[in-house]
JSON list of C-alpha atoms and ligand atoms in Angstrom, two decimals:
[
{"chain": "A", "resi": 5, "resn": "MET", "atom": "CA", "xyz": [18.34, 7.66, 4.69]},
{"chain": "A", "resi": 6, "resn": "SER", "atom": "CA", "xyz": [15.69, 4.94, 4.04]},
{"chain": "A", "resi": 7, "resn": "ALA", "atom": "CA", "xyz": [12.75, 3.54, 6.12]},
{"chain": "A", "resi": 8, "resn": "VAL", "atom": "CA", "xyz": [11.63, 0.25, 5.30]},
{"chain": "A", "resi": 9, "resn": "SER", "atom": "CA", "xyz": [8.62, -1.23, 5.92]},
{"chain": "A", "resi": 10, "resn": "THR", "atom": "CA", "xyz": [7.22, -3.84, 9.01]},
{"chain": "A", "resi": 11, "resn": "VAL", "atom": "CA", "xyz": [6.92, -7.00, 6.37]},
{"chain": "A", "resi": 12, "resn": "LEU", "atom": "CA", "xyz": [10.69, -6.48, 4.54]},
{"chain": "A", "resi": 13, "resn": "GLU", "atom": "CA", "xyz": [12.01, -6.44, 8.34]},
{"chain": "A", "resi": 14, "resn": "HIS", "atom": "CA", "xyz": [10.01, -8.33, 9.87]},
{"chain": "A", "resi": 15, "resn": "PRO", "atom": "CA", "xyz": [8.59, -11.15, 7.60]},
{"chain": "A", "resi": 16, "resn": "HIS", "atom": "CA", "xyz": [7.20, -13.02, 10.52]},
{"chain": "A", "resi": 17, "resn": "HIS", "atom": "CA", "xyz": [5.73, -10.07, 12.32]},
{"chain": "A", "resi": 18, "resn": "ASP", "atom": "CA", "xyz": [1.90, -9.97, 14.25]},
{"chain": "A", "resi": 19, "resn": "HIS", "atom": "CA", "xyz": [-0.02, -9.17, 11.50]},
{"chain": "A", "resi": 20, "resn": "ARG", "atom": "CA", "xyz": [-2.98, -8.37, 13.47]},
{"chain": "A", "resi": 21, "resn": "ARG", "atom": "CA", "xyz": [-0.94, -5.41, 15.23]},
{"chain": "A", "resi": 22, "resn": "CYS", "atom": "CA", "xyz": [0.51, -4.35, 11.98]},
{"chain": "A", "resi": 23, "resn": "ALA", "atom": "CA", "xyz": [-3.15, -4.18, 10.24]},
{"chain": "A", "resi": 24, "resn": "ASP", "atom": "CA", "xyz": [-4.85, -2.88, 13.48]},
{"chain": "A", "resi": 25, "resn": "ALA", "atom": "CA", "xyz": [-2.16, -0.03, 13.43]},
{"chain": "A", "resi": 26, "resn": "ALA", "atom": "CA", "xyz": [-1.98, 0.53, 9.56]},
{"chain": "A", "resi": 27, "resn": "LEU", "atom": "CA", "xyz": [-6.23, 0.92, 10.56]},
{"chain": "A", "resi": 28, "resn": "SER", "atom": "CA", "xyz": [-5.79, 3.99, 13.48]},
{"chain": "A", "resi": 29, "resn": "HIS", "atom": "CA", "xyz": [-2.86, 5.65, 11.82]},
{"chain": "A", "resi": 30, "resn": "ALA", "atom": "CA", "xyz": [-5.20, 6.64, 8.67]},
{"chain": "A", "resi": 31, "resn": "GLU", "atom": "CA", "xyz": [-8.63, 7.24, 11.32]},
{"chain": "A", "resi": 32, "resn": "GLU", "atom": "CA", "xyz": [-5.54, 9.49, 12.79]},
{"chain": "A", "resi": 33, "resn": "ILE", "atom": "CA", "xyz": [-4.48, 10.92, 9.32]},
{"chain": "A", "resi": 34, "resn": "ALA", "atom": "CA", "xyz": [-8.37, 11.08, 8.12]},
{"chain": "A", "resi": 35, "resn": "ARG", "atom": "CA", "xyz": [-9.08, 13.62, 11.81]},
{"chain": "A", "resi": 36, "resn": "ARG", "atom": "CA", "xyz": [-6.31, 15.52, 10.95]},
{"chain": "A", "resi": 37, "resn": "ASP", "atom": "CA", "xyz": [-7.19, 16.40, 7.52]},
{"chain": "A", "resi": 38, "resn": "GLY", "atom": "CA", "xyz": [-10.61, 16.53, 7.46]},
{"chain": "A", "resi": 39, "resn": "LEU", "atom": "CA", "xyz": [-10.74, 14.12, 5.30]},
{"chain": "A", "resi": 40, "resn": "ARG", "atom": "CA", "xyz": [-14.12, 11.52, 5.15]},
{"chain": "A", "resi": 41, "resn": "PHE", "atom": "CA", "xyz": [-12.99, 8.40, 6.14]},
{"chain": "A", "resi": 42, "resn": "THR", "atom": "CA", "xyz": [-16.75, 6.33, 5.04]},
{"chain": "A", "resi": 43, "resn": "GLU", "atom": "CA", "xyz": [-17.10, 3.07, 6.23]},
{"chain": "A", "resi": 44, "resn": "GLN", "atom": "CA", "xyz": [-16.89, 2.11, 2.88]},
{"chain": "A", "resi": 45, "resn": "ARG", "atom": "CA", "xyz": [-13.48, 3.41, 2.64]},
{"chain": "A", "resi": 46, "resn": "ARG", "atom": "CA", "xyz": [-12.70, 2.31, 6.40]},
{"chain": "A", "resi": 47, "resn": "SER", "atom": "CA", "xyz": [-14.01, -1.42, 4.81]},
{"chain": "A", "resi": 48, "resn": "VAL", "atom": "CA", "xyz": [-11.73, -1.17, 1.46]},
{"chain": "A", "resi": 49, "resn": "LEU", "atom": "CA", "xyz": [-8.79, -0.75, 3.45]},
{"chain": "A", "resi": 50, "resn": "GLU", "atom": "CA", "xyz": [-9.32, -3.44, 5.89]},
{"chain": "A", "resi": 51, "resn": "ALA", "atom": "CA", "xyz": [-9.69, -5.81, 2.72]},
{"chain": "A", "resi": 52, "resn": "LEU", "atom": "CA", "xyz": [-6.35, -4.64, 1.64]},
{"chain": "A", "resi": 53, "resn": "LEU", "atom": "CA", "xyz": [-5.08, -5.34, 5.40]},
{"chain": "A", "resi": 54, "resn": "ALA", "atom": "CA", "xyz": [-5.68, -8.94, 5.19]},
{"chain": "A", "resi": 55, "resn": "SER", "atom": "CA", "xyz": [-2.31, -9.36, 3.43]},
{"chain": "A", "resi": 56, "resn": "HIS", "atom": "CA", "xyz": [0.60, -8.15, 2.20]},
{"chain": "A", "resi": 57, "resn": "VAL", "atom": "CA", "xyz": [0.24, -9.79, -0.89]},
{"chain": "A", "resi": 58, "resn": "PRO", "atom": "CA", "xyz": [-0.95, -7.05, -3.22]},
{"chain": "A", "resi": 59, "resn": "ALA", "atom": "CA", "xyz": [-4.51, -7.27, -4.09]},
{"chain": "A", "resi": 60, "resn": "SER", "atom": "CA", "xyz": [-7.38, -6.49, -7.52]},
{"chain": "A", "resi": 61, "resn": "ALA", "atom": "CA", "xyz": [-9.74, -4.52, -7.15]},
{"chain": "A", "resi": 62, "resn": "TYR", "atom": "CA", "xyz": [-12.10, -7.71, -7.72]},
{"chain": "A", "resi": 63, "resn": "ASP", "atom": "CA", "xyz": [-9.49, -9.62, -4.56]},
{"chain": "A", "resi": 64, "resn": "VAL", "atom": "CA", "xyz": [-10.97, -6.29, -2.29]},
{"chain": "A", "resi": 65, "resn": "ILE", "atom": "CA", "xyz": [-15.24, -7.69, -3.65]},
{"chain": "A", "resi": 66, "resn": "ASP", "atom": "CA", "xyz": [-14.44, -10.62, -3.21]},
{"chain": "A", "resi": 67, "resn": "ARG", "atom": "CA", "xyz": [-12.78, -10.59, 0.31]},
{"chain": "A", "resi": 68, "resn": "LEU", "atom": "CA", "xyz": [-15.82, -7.52, 1.14]},
{"chain": "A", "resi": 69, "resn": "ALA", "atom": "CA", "xyz": [-19.09, -10.53, -0.29]},
{"chain": "A", "resi": 70, "resn": "LYS", "atom": "CA", "xyz": [-21.23, -10.97, 2.11]},
{"chain": "A", "resi": 71, "resn": "ASP", "atom": "CA", "xyz": [-24.19, -13.09, 2.40]},
{"chain": "A", "resi": 72, "resn": "GLY", "atom": "CA", "xyz": [-24.03, -13.59, -2.08]},
{"chain": "A", "resi": 73, "resn": "HIS", "atom": "CA", "xyz": [-23.89, -9.40, -2.09]},
{"chain": "A", "resi": 74, "resn": "ARG", "atom": "CA", "xyz": [-21.14, -7.86, -3.58]},
{"chain": "A", "resi": 75, "resn": "PRO", "atom": "CA", "xyz": [-20.18, -4.20, -3.46]},
{"chain": "A", "resi": 76, "resn": "ALA", "atom": "CA", "xyz": [-20.31, -2.63, -6.44]},
{"chain": "A", "resi": 77, "resn": "PRO", "atom": "CA", "xyz": [-16.67, -2.54, -9.04]},
{"chain": "A", "resi": 78, "resn": "VAL", "atom": "CA", "xyz": [-17.09, 1.70, -8.92]},
{"chain": "A", "resi": 79, "resn": "SER", "atom": "CA", "xyz": [-17.53, 2.08, -5.06]},
{"chain": "A", "resi": 80, "resn": "VAL", "atom": "CA", "xyz": [-14.50, 0.02, -4.50]},
{"chain": "A", "resi": 81, "resn": "TYR", "atom": "CA", "xyz": [-12.25, 1.58, -6.94]},
{"chain": "A", "resi": 82, "resn": "ARG", "atom": "CA", "xyz": [-13.72, 4.75, -5.69]},
{"chain": "A", "resi": 83, "resn": "ALA", "atom": "CA", "xyz": [-12.66, 3.92, -2.08]},
{"chain": "A", "resi": 84, "resn": "LEU", "atom": "CA", "xyz": [-9.17, 2.57, -4.09]},
{"chain": "A", "resi": 85, "resn": "ASP", "atom": "CA", "xyz": [-8.36, 5.74, -5.44]},
{"chain": "A", "resi": 86, "resn": "PHE", "atom": "CA", "xyz": [-9.32, 7.63, -2.09]},
{"chain": "A", "resi": 87, "resn": "LEU", "atom": "CA", "xyz": [-7.16, 5.99, -0.22]},
{"chain": "A", "resi": 88, "resn": "VAL", "atom": "CA", "xyz": [-4.14, 5.84, -2.98]},
{"chain": "A", "resi": 89, "resn": "GLU", "atom": "CA", "xyz": [-4.68, 9.79, -2.70]},
{"chain": "A", "resi": 90, "resn": "HIS", "atom": "CA", "xyz": [-3.89, 9.96, 0.84]},
{"chain": "A", "resi": 91, "resn": "ARG", "atom": "CA", "xyz": [-1.23, 7.00, 1.00]},
{"chain": "A", "resi": 92, "resn": "PHE", "atom": "CA", "xyz": [-3.27, 5.01, 2.99]},
{"chain": "A", "resi": 93, "resn": "ALA", "atom": "CA", "xyz": [-2.49, 2.38, -0.10]},
{"chain": "A", "resi": 94, "resn": "HIS", "atom": "CA", "xyz": [-0.06, 2.58, -3.28]},
{"chain": "A", "resi": 95, "resn": "ARG", "atom": "CA", "xyz": [-0.83, 1.17, -6.62]},
{"chain": "A", "resi": 96, "resn": "ILE", "atom": "CA", "xyz": [1.68, -1.17, -7.91]},
{"chain": "A", "resi": 97, "resn": "GLU", "atom": "CA", "xyz": [1.35, -1.33, -11.32]},
{"chain": "A", "resi": 98, "resn": "SER", "atom": "CA", "xyz": [3.24, -4.43, -12.44]},
{"chain": "A", "resi": 99, "resn": "ARG", "atom": "CA", "xyz": [0.52, -6.85, -10.67]},
{"chain": "A", "resi": 100, "resn": "ASN", "atom": "CA", "xyz": [-2.50, -4.19, -11.55]},
{"chain": "A", "resi": 101, "resn": "ALA", "atom": "CA", "xyz": [-2.98, -4.39, -7.42]},
{"chain": "A", "resi": 102, "resn": "TYR", "atom": "CA", "xyz": [-3.14, -2.17, -4.51]},
{"chain": "A", "resi": 103, "resn": "VAL", "atom": "CA", "xyz": [-1.51, -3.09, -1.20]},
{"chain": "A", "resi": 104, "resn": "ALA", "atom": "CA", "xyz": [-1.92, -1.36, 2.26]},
{"chain": "A", "resi": 105, "resn": "CYS", "atom": "CA", "xyz": [0.78, 1.19, 2.69]},
{"chain": "A", "resi": 106, "resn": "ASP", "atom": "CA", "xyz": [2.72, -0.28, 6.16]},
{"chain": "A", "resi": 107, "resn": "ARG", "atom": "CA", "xyz": [4.78, 2.36, 7.06]},
{"chain": "A", "resi": 108, "resn": "GLY", "atom": "CA", "xyz": [2.50, 4.73, 9.01]},
{"chain": "A", "resi": 109, "resn": "GLU", "atom": "CA", "xyz": [3.59, 8.33, 9.48]},
{"chain": "A", "resi": 110, "resn": "GLU", "atom": "CA", "xyz": [6.81, 7.60, 7.22]},
{"chain": "A", "resi": 111, "resn": "CYS", "atom": "CA", "xyz": [5.59, 7.25, 3.67]},
{"chain": "A", "resi": 112, "resn": "ASP", "atom": "CA", "xyz": [5.97, 10.84, 3.41]},
{"chain": "A", "resi": 113, "resn": "GLY", "atom": "CA", "xyz": [6.09, 10.73, -1.03]},
{"chain": "A", "resi": 114, "resn": "ALA", "atom": "CA", "xyz": [9.66, 10.12, -1.20]},
{"chain": "A", "resi": 115, "resn": "ALA", "atom": "CA", "xyz": [10.37, 7.80, -4.83]},
{"chain": "A", "resi": 116, "resn": "THR", "atom": "CA", "xyz": [10.03, 4.79, -3.16]},
{"chain": "A", "resi": 117, "resn": "LEU", "atom": "CA", "xyz": [10.43, 0.83, -4.15]},
{"chain": "A", "resi": 118, "resn": "PHE", "atom": "CA", "xyz": [8.75, -2.38, -3.69]},
{"chain": "A", "resi": 119, "resn": "LEU", "atom": "CA", "xyz": [10.44, -5.09, -3.50]},
{"chain": "A", "resi": 120, "resn": "LEU", "atom": "CA", "xyz": [8.01, -7.46, -4.51]},
{"chain": "A", "resi": 121, "resn": "CYS", "atom": "CA", "xyz": [8.96, -11.15, -3.70]},
{"chain": "A", "resi": 122, "resn": "ASP", "atom": "CA", "xyz": [8.12, -13.63, -6.68]},
{"chain": "A", "resi": 123, "resn": "LYS", "atom": "CA", "xyz": [7.59, -16.75, -4.16]},
{"chain": "A", "resi": 124, "resn": "CYS", "atom": "CA", "xyz": [5.01, -15.59, -0.91]},
{"chain": "A", "resi": 125, "resn": "GLY", "atom": "CA", "xyz": [3.78, -12.54, -3.48]},
{"chain": "A", "resi": 126, "resn": "ALA", "atom": "CA", "xyz": [4.62, -10.06, -0.58]},
{"chain": "A", "resi": 127, "resn": "ALA", "atom": "CA", "xyz": [5.13, -6.30, -1.08]},
{"chain": "A", "resi": 128, "resn": "GLY", "atom": "CA", "xyz": [7.31, -4.32, 1.15]},
{"chain": "A", "resi": 129, "resn": "GLU", "atom": "CA", "xyz": [8.00, -0.91, 0.61]},
{"chain": "A", "resi": 130, "resn": "ALA", "atom": "CA", "xyz": [11.14, 1.35, 1.46]},
{"chain": "A", "resi": 131, "resn": "SER", "atom": "CA", "xyz": [11.57, 4.91, 0.73]},
{"chain": "A", "resi": 132, "resn": "SER", "atom": "CA", "xyz": [14.90, 6.33, -0.31]},
{"chain": "A", "resi": 133, "resn": "THR", "atom": "CA", "xyz": [16.09, 9.81, 0.11]},
{"chain": "A", "resi": 134, "resn": "ASP", "atom": "CA", "xyz": [19.13, 9.00, -2.31]},
{"chain": "A", "resi": 135, "resn": "LEU", "atom": "CA", "xyz": [16.71, 7.52, -4.97]},
{"chain": "A", "resi": 136, "resn": "HIS", "atom": "CA", "xyz": [14.97, 10.44, -4.66]},
{"chain": "A", "resi": 137, "resn": "ALA", "atom": "CA", "xyz": [17.83, 12.53, -5.19]},
{"chain": "A", "resi": 138, "resn": "LEU", "atom": "CA", "xyz": [19.02, 10.52, -7.91]},
{"chain": "A", "resi": 139, "resn": "ILE", "atom": "CA", "xyz": [15.09, 10.17, -10.23]},
{"chain": "A", "resi": 140, "resn": "GLY", "atom": "CA", "xyz": [15.22, 14.05, -9.70]},
{"chain": "A", "resi": 141, "resn": "ALA", "atom": "CA", "xyz": [18.79, 14.60, -11.43]},
{"chain": "A", "resi": 142, "resn": "VAL", "atom": "CA", "xyz": [18.42, 11.98, -14.14]},
{"chain": "A", "resi": 143, "resn": "THR", "atom": "CA", "xyz": [14.37, 12.69, -15.14]},
{"chain": "A", "resi": 144, "resn": "GLY", "atom": "CA", "xyz": [15.42, 17.39, -14.50]},
{"chain": "A", "resi": 145, "resn": "ARG", "atom": "CA", "xyz": [18.12, 16.65, -16.96]},
{"chain": "A", "resi": 146, "resn": "VAL", "atom": "CA", "xyz": [16.13, 15.85, -19.52]},
{"chain": "A", "resi": 147, "resn": "GLY", "atom": "CA", "xyz": [13.00, 18.18, -17.60]},
{"chain": "A", "resi": 148, "resn": "PHE", "atom": "CA", "xyz": [11.08, 16.12, -16.87]},
{"chain": "A", "resi": 149, "resn": "SER", "atom": "CA", "xyz": [9.00, 15.99, -13.92]},
{"chain": "A", "resi": 150, "resn": "PRO", "atom": "CA", "xyz": [7.86, 12.68, -12.38]},
{"chain": "A", "resi": 151, "resn": "SER", "atom": "CA", "xyz": [4.33, 12.29, -10.89]},
{"chain": "A", "resi": 152, "resn": "THR", "atom": "CA", "xyz": [5.13, 8.81, -9.09]},
{"chain": "A", "resi": 153, "resn": "PRO", "atom": "CA", "xyz": [8.32, 8.48, -8.24]},
{"chain": "A", "resi": 154, "resn": "VAL", "atom": "CA", "xyz": [8.21, 4.43, -7.77]},
{"chain": "A", "resi": 155, "resn": "VAL", "atom": "CA", "xyz": [10.05, 1.69, -8.76]},
{"chain": "A", "resi": 156, "resn": "GLU", "atom": "CA", "xyz": [8.86, -1.88, -8.98]},
{"chain": "A", "resi": 157, "resn": "ILE", "atom": "CA", "xyz": [12.00, -4.63, -7.86]},
{"chain": "A", "resi": 158, "resn": "ARG", "atom": "CA", "xyz": [10.92, -8.23, -7.99]},
{"chain": "A", "resi": 159, "resn": "GLY", "atom": "CA", "xyz": [13.14, -10.77, -6.40]},
{"chain": "A", "resi": 160, "resn": "LEU", "atom": "CA", "xyz": [12.84, -13.14, -3.24]},
{"chain": "A", "resi": 161, "resn": "CYS", "atom": "CA", "xyz": [12.38, -11.68, 0.02]},
{"chain": "A", "resi": 162, "resn": "ALA", "atom": "CA", "xyz": [14.70, -12.13, 3.13]},
{"chain": "A", "resi": 163, "resn": "ALA", "atom": "CA", "xyz": [12.16, -15.24, 4.63]},
{"chain": "A", "resi": 164, "resn": "CYS", "atom": "CA", "xyz": [11.44, -16.99, 1.35]},
{"chain": "A", "resi": 165, "resn": "ARG", "atom": "CA", "xyz": [15.89, -16.54, 1.04]},
{"chain": "A", "resi": 166, "resn": "THR", "atom": "CA", "xyz": [15.86, -18.90, 3.91]},
{"chain": "A", "resi": 167, "resn": "ALA", "atom": "CA", "xyz": [13.22, -21.37, 3.28]},
{"chain": "A", "resi": 168, "resn": "ALA", "atom": "CA", "xyz": [14.47, -22.18, 0.52]},
{"chain": "B", "resi": 15, "resn": "ZN", "atom": "ZN1", "xyz": [1.69, -7.21, 8.45]},
{"chain": "B", "resi": 16, "resn": "ZN", "atom": "ZN1", "xyz": [3.69, 3.61, 2.20]}
]
């Protein structure tokens, strides 16, 4: 069983709707779980939702800059930590960047594959219970407990392959 992200399955989707859905999902979960979804955290998530291309903390700061005012890096990093902790966003280690989660309810903490397109830069996620079981078996054999079962795979997305 697996669940795939919007960007991978529908590269030409209506991104405005996709971003709105991600934002209302985060609001709903925050309300349900009594999380403090502050203005700052919300605006950092909105900045990430501008694109499916992972953004560095400094990209986020640039996107939030207004009238010569830039948010303090430490507050942006804290907001990113919060978003990652609650799976509203994910950290892409190989790019030292962050991407908003586009799977909503289906992002359940099982092992995740991140498919990173070398051409358009988009990152799509797909979880797999098979992968989860495999990682569990391999790490368990050596008594290792995985905290971030994430596999990052580089390549070309379907849209870029068709365009090539
Ligand atoms: Zn989208
Ligand atoms: Zn996710």
